[in-house]
C-alpha cells in the first residue's frame, strides 16, 4: 500500500446517511483529528440524534425532488472533496454518487462485510453490484496476490454485534416515530410506515430469547434426522442487494422458486432447511409461506424452517445451499459446500459458484473450486474488508484503527495490490522486449 497522508488539510468530507447508531459520528470526529473538515447532512431525526457535533450538522427539510439541486449547492458552498455514505443504492445516495462522480469528488462507500460478521466493507464509488470487484476475475486476483507484498489484516478479535444492531435499529425508528416533526418532507427508501417498522424491530428485540429456543430446536431437528439436507439462505426482502441486484421483488418469490426446484430435483430422501435472515422482522410471513409452498409441491414433511441466528451449525452437515446474493454465501464457500446464486453478487464467479438449473443443482450440485475461492477470499482480505463492526463499541474502536487511514489514502483499497501487479507486468514485458531486440541483433551479426 502506498504511504498514507500524514494529514488531511484541504479535505472536506460530507457525510450522508450511515448505519444505525453512532459510527458515522465517531468516524467524523476521527477525520477532524487529521485536519479535515467534516459535515453531515441529516434527512430525519434519527440522523440528527446520532450526529453529536451540532455545529457541523445540516438538516435537509425540503421535498425530496429538490435534493439533487441542494446537494450541488452544498458541494459548492462547502468546497466538498469527499462524500461518505452507507450503501449506494437508496435514492438520495444514488443521486449524490452520480453528481459526485461527474465532479471528480471521491465517494467513500461503507457496507456490511462481504465476509461478515467479522468484517465491514469499505470501497470507493460503489459496492455490491456496483463494486469494482464485479470487473475482476479470479485469474486477475491471483496474479495480483502472487506479486503483492501487501499484508493481510489481523483477524478480528470480536465475533459480531447482532444485539446492538437490532437495538440501534429499534432506537433509530423510535426517533423517526416520535421526534421527526420538522422533517415532514422525509420519505423513506423502504415502503413500510415508520410506526410499523419500529413495532417490528421492537418485537424482534423482545422475542429474541423465544426465537433462540425455536432456532435451537429447529436446527437440532434438521441435523439429528440423519438425512442429507440443503439450505435456502433467505435475505431481507427490502435490502438493496435484493431490490437492486436481483430480479426478485420479494423474498416469497425466491422462496417458491427454491422449494419448487428442490421438489423437482432433489432425491426423495433429502431434506430442505429454510434459514431466516438474522435481522428478519417478519414484514413478510415467511414461515407461513414456507409451509404453504412446501404443501403445494408435495414436500411438507421434508421442509424445515429455522428462524434467525447464526449459520455455522447448519453448515456443518449441509449438502448445498441456494441464495439470491446473500453474503452468507461466502461462509458456504469457505467450507467448500456447493452454492447456487440467483442475483448479482461480488462473489458470483464461475470458478466456484454453480451455474446449473436449480433442479439439477439440488440433484447433483457442482462442487466449488476451493483453491479459486481461497484466492478470491485472500484478495478481499488484502483490499476492501476491514476488521471490526458498526454497532458495538468494541467493533467501532477496532474499525477506526484502520479505516480513517484508508479514507485518507489517495487511492481505493484495490489500487496498491493491482498496481503492483500492473507495474511488474509492464516491467516484465519491457525486459522480454529488450531480450528479443538483443537476440535479433545477435542474429544479424551472425549473418553478417
mmCIF file of N, CA and C in Angstrom, residues 15-29 32 38-58 90 163-177 179-180 182-183 198 201 390-393 396:
data_model
loop_
_atom_site.group_PDB
_atom_site.id
_atom_site.type_symbol
_atom_site.label_atom_id
_atom_site.label_comp_id
_atom_site.label_asym_id
_atom_site.label_seq_id
_atom_site.Cartn_x
_atom_site.Cartn_y
_atom_site.Cartn_z
ATOM 1 N N UNK A 15 -20.798 13.811 5.000
ATOM 2 C CA UNK A 15 -21.434 12.534 5.329
ATOM 3 C C UNK A 15 -22.915 12.597 4.976
ATOM 4 N N UNK A 16 -23.417 11.521 4.389
ATOM 5 C CA UNK A 16 -24.854 11.371 4.154
ATOM 6 C C UNK A 16 -25.382 10.340 5.159
ATOM 7 N N UNK A 17 -26.274 9.459 4.760
ATOM 8 C CA UNK A 17 -26.845 8.526 5.734
ATOM 9 C C UNK A 17 -25.892 7.366 6.015
ATOM 10 N N UNK A 18 -25.855 6.951 7.282
ATOM 11 C CA UNK A 18 -24.950 5.899 7.705
ATOM 12 C C UNK A 18 -25.677 4.745 8.342
ATOM 13 N N UNK A 19 -24.941 3.763 8.872
ATOM 14 C CA UNK A 19 -25.581 2.674 9.612
ATOM 15 C C UNK A 19 -26.234 3.202 10.879
ATOM 16 N N UNK A 20 -27.250 2.526 11.357
ATOM 17 C CA UNK A 20 -27.908 2.940 12.600
ATOM 18 C C UNK A 20 -26.878 3.025 13.726
ATOM 19 N N UNK A 21 -26.983 4.078 14.519
ATOM 20 C CA UNK A 21 -26.069 4.208 15.647
ATOM 21 C C UNK A 21 -25.028 5.291 15.430
ATOM 22 N N UNK A 22 -24.029 5.353 16.310
ATOM 23 C CA UNK A 22 -23.091 6.479 16.342
ATOM 24 C C UNK A 22 -21.844 6.328 15.475
ATOM 25 N N UNK A 23 -21.749 5.281 14.633
ATOM 26 C CA UNK A 23 -20.490 5.057 13.917
ATOM 27 C C UNK A 23 -20.068 6.258 13.081
ATOM 28 N N UNK A 24 -20.977 6.822 12.285
ATOM 29 C CA UNK A 24 -20.587 7.943 11.430
ATOM 30 C C UNK A 24 -20.116 9.139 12.267
ATOM 31 N N UNK A 25 -20.714 9.347 13.420
ATOM 32 C CA UNK A 25 -20.311 10.475 14.256
ATOM 33 C C UNK A 25 -18.885 10.293 14.784
ATOM 34 N N UNK A 26 -18.553 9.105 15.244
ATOM 35 C CA UNK A 26 -17.193 8.887 15.770
ATOM 36 C C UNK A 26 -16.176 8.859 14.635
ATOM 37 N N UNK A 27 -16.585 8.398 13.452
ATOM 38 C CA UNK A 27 -15.686 8.448 12.298
ATOM 39 C C UNK A 27 -15.424 9.898 11.898
ATOM 40 N N UNK A 28 -16.459 10.732 11.911
ATOM 41 C CA UNK A 28 -16.275 12.151 11.607
ATOM 42 C C UNK A 28 -15.319 12.813 12.574
ATOM 43 N N UNK A 29 -15.443 12.477 13.861
ATOM 44 C CA UNK A 29 -14.526 13.037 14.864
ATOM 45 C C UNK A 29 -13.088 12.600 14.587
ATOM 46 N N UNK A 32 -11.750 14.670 11.712
ATOM 47 C CA UNK A 32 -11.410 16.032 12.130
ATOM 48 C C UNK A 32 -10.043 16.064 12.791
ATOM 49 N N UNK A 38 -15.349 18.361 8.377
ATOM 50 C CA UNK A 38 -16.379 17.315 8.293
ATOM 51 C C UNK A 38 -17.761 17.938 8.469
ATOM 52 N N UNK A 39 -18.689 17.548 7.578
ATOM 53 C CA UNK A 39 -20.082 17.986 7.651
ATOM 54 C C UNK A 39 -20.997 16.769 7.532
ATOM 55 N N UNK A 40 -22.227 16.933 7.998
ATOM 56 C CA UNK A 40 -23.197 15.841 7.903
ATOM 57 C C UNK A 40 -24.540 16.381 7.453
ATOM 58 N N UNK A 41 -25.113 15.771 6.421
ATOM 59 C CA UNK A 41 -26.481 16.079 6.017
ATOM 60 C C UNK A 41 -27.407 15.080 6.702
ATOM 61 N N UNK A 42 -28.426 15.585 7.384
ATOM 62 C CA UNK A 42 -29.396 14.720 8.044
ATOM 63 C C UNK A 42 -30.745 14.800 7.363
ATOM 64 N N UNK A 43 -31.369 13.649 7.148
ATOM 65 C CA UNK A 43 -32.646 13.586 6.445
ATOM 66 C C UNK A 43 -33.813 13.318 7.384
ATOM 67 N N UNK A 44 -33.494 13.020 8.656
ATOM 68 C CA UNK A 44 -34.547 12.731 9.622
ATOM 69 C C UNK A 44 -33.990 12.863 11.036
ATOM 70 N N UNK A 45 -34.860 12.684 12.026
ATOM 71 C CA UNK A 45 -34.444 12.847 13.419
ATOM 72 C C UNK A 45 -33.425 11.798 13.846
ATOM 73 N N UNK A 46 -33.508 10.602 13.278
ATOM 74 C CA UNK A 46 -32.528 9.572 13.611
ATOM 75 C C UNK A 46 -31.130 9.975 13.200
ATOM 76 N N UNK A 47 -30.992 10.534 12.004
ATOM 77 C CA UNK A 47 -29.694 11.039 11.553
ATOM 78 C C UNK A 47 -29.184 12.128 12.502
ATOM 79 N N UNK A 48 -30.098 13.003 12.921
ATOM 80 C CA UNK A 48 -29.701 14.147 13.742
ATOM 81 C C UNK A 48 -29.260 13.712 15.140
ATOM 82 N N UNK A 49 -29.995 12.836 15.768
ATOM 83 C CA UNK A 49 -29.679 12.418 17.136
ATOM 84 C C UNK A 49 -28.331 11.710 17.194
ATOM 85 N N UNK A 50 -28.032 10.927 16.178
ATOM 86 C CA UNK A 50 -26.799 10.145 16.204
ATOM 87 C C UNK A 50 -25.582 10.915 15.671
ATOM 88 N N UNK A 51 -25.748 12.190 15.358
ATOM 89 C CA UNK A 51 -24.599 13.019 14.962
ATOM 90 C C UNK A 51 -24.343 14.001 16.100
ATOM 91 N N UNK A 52 -23.230 13.834 16.790
ATOM 92 C CA UNK A 52 -23.033 14.505 18.072
ATOM 93 C C UNK A 52 -22.480 15.934 17.957
ATOM 94 N N UNK A 53 -21.971 16.315 16.798
ATOM 95 C CA UNK A 53 -21.432 17.668 16.634
ATOM 96 C C UNK A 53 -22.478 18.539 15.943
ATOM 97 N N UNK A 54 -23.238 19.282 16.728
ATOM 98 C CA UNK A 54 -24.340 20.062 16.182
ATOM 99 C C UNK A 54 -23.887 21.156 15.215
ATOM 100 N N UNK A 55 -22.686 21.689 15.406
ATOM 101 C CA UNK A 55 -22.215 22.762 14.548
ATOM 102 C C UNK A 55 -21.956 22.346 13.119
ATOM 103 N N UNK A 56 -21.776 21.043 12.876
ATOM 104 C CA UNK A 56 -21.483 20.568 11.522
ATOM 105 C C UNK A 56 -22.655 19.806 10.911
ATOM 106 N N UNK A 57 -23.827 19.906 11.552
ATOM 107 C CA UNK A 57 -24.999 19.185 11.061
ATOM 108 C C UNK A 57 -25.843 20.086 10.169
ATOM 109 N N UNK A 58 -26.209 19.567 8.975
ATOM 110 C CA UNK A 58 -27.011 20.319 8.017
ATOM 111 C C UNK A 58 -28.306 19.556 7.777
ATOM 112 N N UNK A 90 -29.824 3.579 -2.228
ATOM 113 C CA UNK A 90 -31.018 4.325 -1.828
ATOM 114 C C UNK A 90 -31.052 5.616 -2.634
ATOM 115 N N UNK A 163 -26.980 -8.098 18.601
ATOM 116 C CA UNK A 163 -27.917 -7.499 19.548
ATOM 117 C C UNK A 163 -27.882 -5.974 19.456
ATOM 118 N N UNK A 164 -26.657 -5.412 19.358
ATOM 119 C CA UNK A 164 -26.527 -3.959 19.232
ATOM 120 C C UNK A 164 -27.136 -3.467 17.919
ATOM 121 N N UNK A 165 -26.975 -4.266 16.861
ATOM 122 C CA UNK A 165 -27.542 -3.920 15.560
ATOM 123 C C UNK A 165 -29.060 -3.782 15.675
ATOM 124 N N UNK A 166 -29.714 -4.760 16.278
ATOM 125 C CA UNK A 166 -31.167 -4.724 16.435
ATOM 126 C C UNK A 166 -31.577 -3.582 17.356
ATOM 127 N N UNK A 167 -30.813 -3.372 18.431
ATOM 128 C CA UNK A 167 -31.133 -2.299 19.376
ATOM 129 C C UNK A 167 -31.088 -0.936 18.693
ATOM 130 N N UNK A 168 -30.006 -0.663 17.948
ATOM 131 C CA UNK A 168 -29.897 0.635 17.284
ATOM 132 C C UNK A 168 -30.942 0.800 16.189
ATOM 133 N N UNK A 169 -31.319 -0.298 15.538
ATOM 134 C CA UNK A 169 -32.388 -0.220 14.549
ATOM 135 C C UNK A 169 -33.711 0.187 15.179
ATOM 136 N N UNK A 170 -34.020 -0.417 16.332
ATOM 137 C CA UNK A 170 -35.253 -0.061 17.040
ATOM 138 C C UNK A 170 -35.209 1.384 17.529
ATOM 139 N N UNK A 171 -34.056 1.801 18.081
ATOM 140 C CA UNK A 171 -33.928 3.155 18.606
ATOM 141 C C UNK A 171 -34.044 4.198 17.494
ATOM 142 N N UNK A 172 -33.403 3.929 16.358
ATOM 143 C CA UNK A 172 -33.456 4.831 15.210
ATOM 144 C C UNK A 172 -34.900 5.050 14.771
ATOM 145 N N UNK A 173 -35.675 3.967 14.680
ATOM 146 C CA UNK A 173 -37.058 4.102 14.235
ATOM 147 C C UNK A 173 -37.946 4.717 15.315
ATOM 148 N N UNK A 174 -37.571 4.614 16.578
ATOM 149 C CA UNK A 174 -38.284 5.331 17.635
ATOM 150 C C UNK A 174 -38.126 6.836 17.438
ATOM 151 N N UNK A 175 -36.907 7.275 17.109
ATOM 152 C CA UNK A 175 -36.670 8.698 16.848
ATOM 153 C C UNK A 175 -37.508 9.178 15.660
ATOM 154 N N UNK A 176 -37.581 8.348 14.617
ATOM 155 C CA UNK A 176 -38.382 8.719 13.446
ATOM 156 C C UNK A 176 -39.862 8.803 13.793
ATOM 157 N N UNK A 177 -40.284 7.956 14.713
ATOM 158 C CA UNK A 177 -41.701 7.898 15.061
ATOM 159 C C UNK A 177 -42.133 9.066 15.941
ATOM 160 N N UNK A 179 -39.860 11.924 17.065
ATOM 161 C CA UNK A 179 -39.097 13.175 17.043
ATOM 162 C C UNK A 179 -38.935 13.761 15.648
ATOM 163 N N UNK A 180 -39.676 13.253 14.684
ATOM 164 C CA UNK A 180 -39.419 13.601 13.287
ATOM 165 C C UNK A 180 -40.295 14.742 12.771
ATOM 166 N N UNK A 182 -40.159 18.022 12.418
ATOM 167 C CA UNK A 182 -39.704 19.073 11.491
ATOM 168 C C UNK A 182 -39.225 18.511 10.162
ATOM 169 N N UNK A 183 -39.085 17.186 10.086
ATOM 170 C CA UNK A 183 -38.685 16.564 8.816
ATOM 171 C C UNK A 183 -39.933 16.041 8.107
ATOM 172 N N UNK A 198 -40.903 0.355 13.424
ATOM 173 C CA UNK A 198 -40.500 0.390 14.830
ATOM 174 C C UNK A 198 -41.085 -0.794 15.598
ATOM 175 N N UNK A 201 -39.171 -3.966 14.764
ATOM 176 C CA UNK A 201 -37.859 -4.014 15.408
ATOM 177 C C UNK A 201 -38.003 -4.294 16.904
ATOM 178 N N UNK A 390 -19.908 -1.919 13.002
ATOM 179 C CA UNK A 390 -20.525 -0.601 13.131
ATOM 180 C C UNK A 390 -21.218 -0.392 14.471
ATOM 181 N N UNK A 391 -21.649 -1.448 15.147
ATOM 182 C CA UNK A 391 -22.684 -1.295 16.162
ATOM 183 C C UNK A 391 -22.206 -1.414 17.607
ATOM 184 N N UNK A 392 -21.223 -2.231 17.884
ATOM 185 C CA UNK A 392 -20.732 -2.319 19.257
ATOM 186 C C UNK A 392 -19.559 -1.354 19.449
ATOM 187 N N UNK A 393 -19.361 -0.928 20.678
ATOM 188 C CA UNK A 393 -18.257 -0.005 20.961
ATOM 189 C C UNK A 393 -16.914 -0.653 20.623
ATOM 190 N N UNK A 396 -16.466 -0.744 16.822
ATOM 191 C CA UNK A 396 -16.150 0.570 16.250
ATOM 192 C C UNK A 396 -14.705 0.956 16.512
#
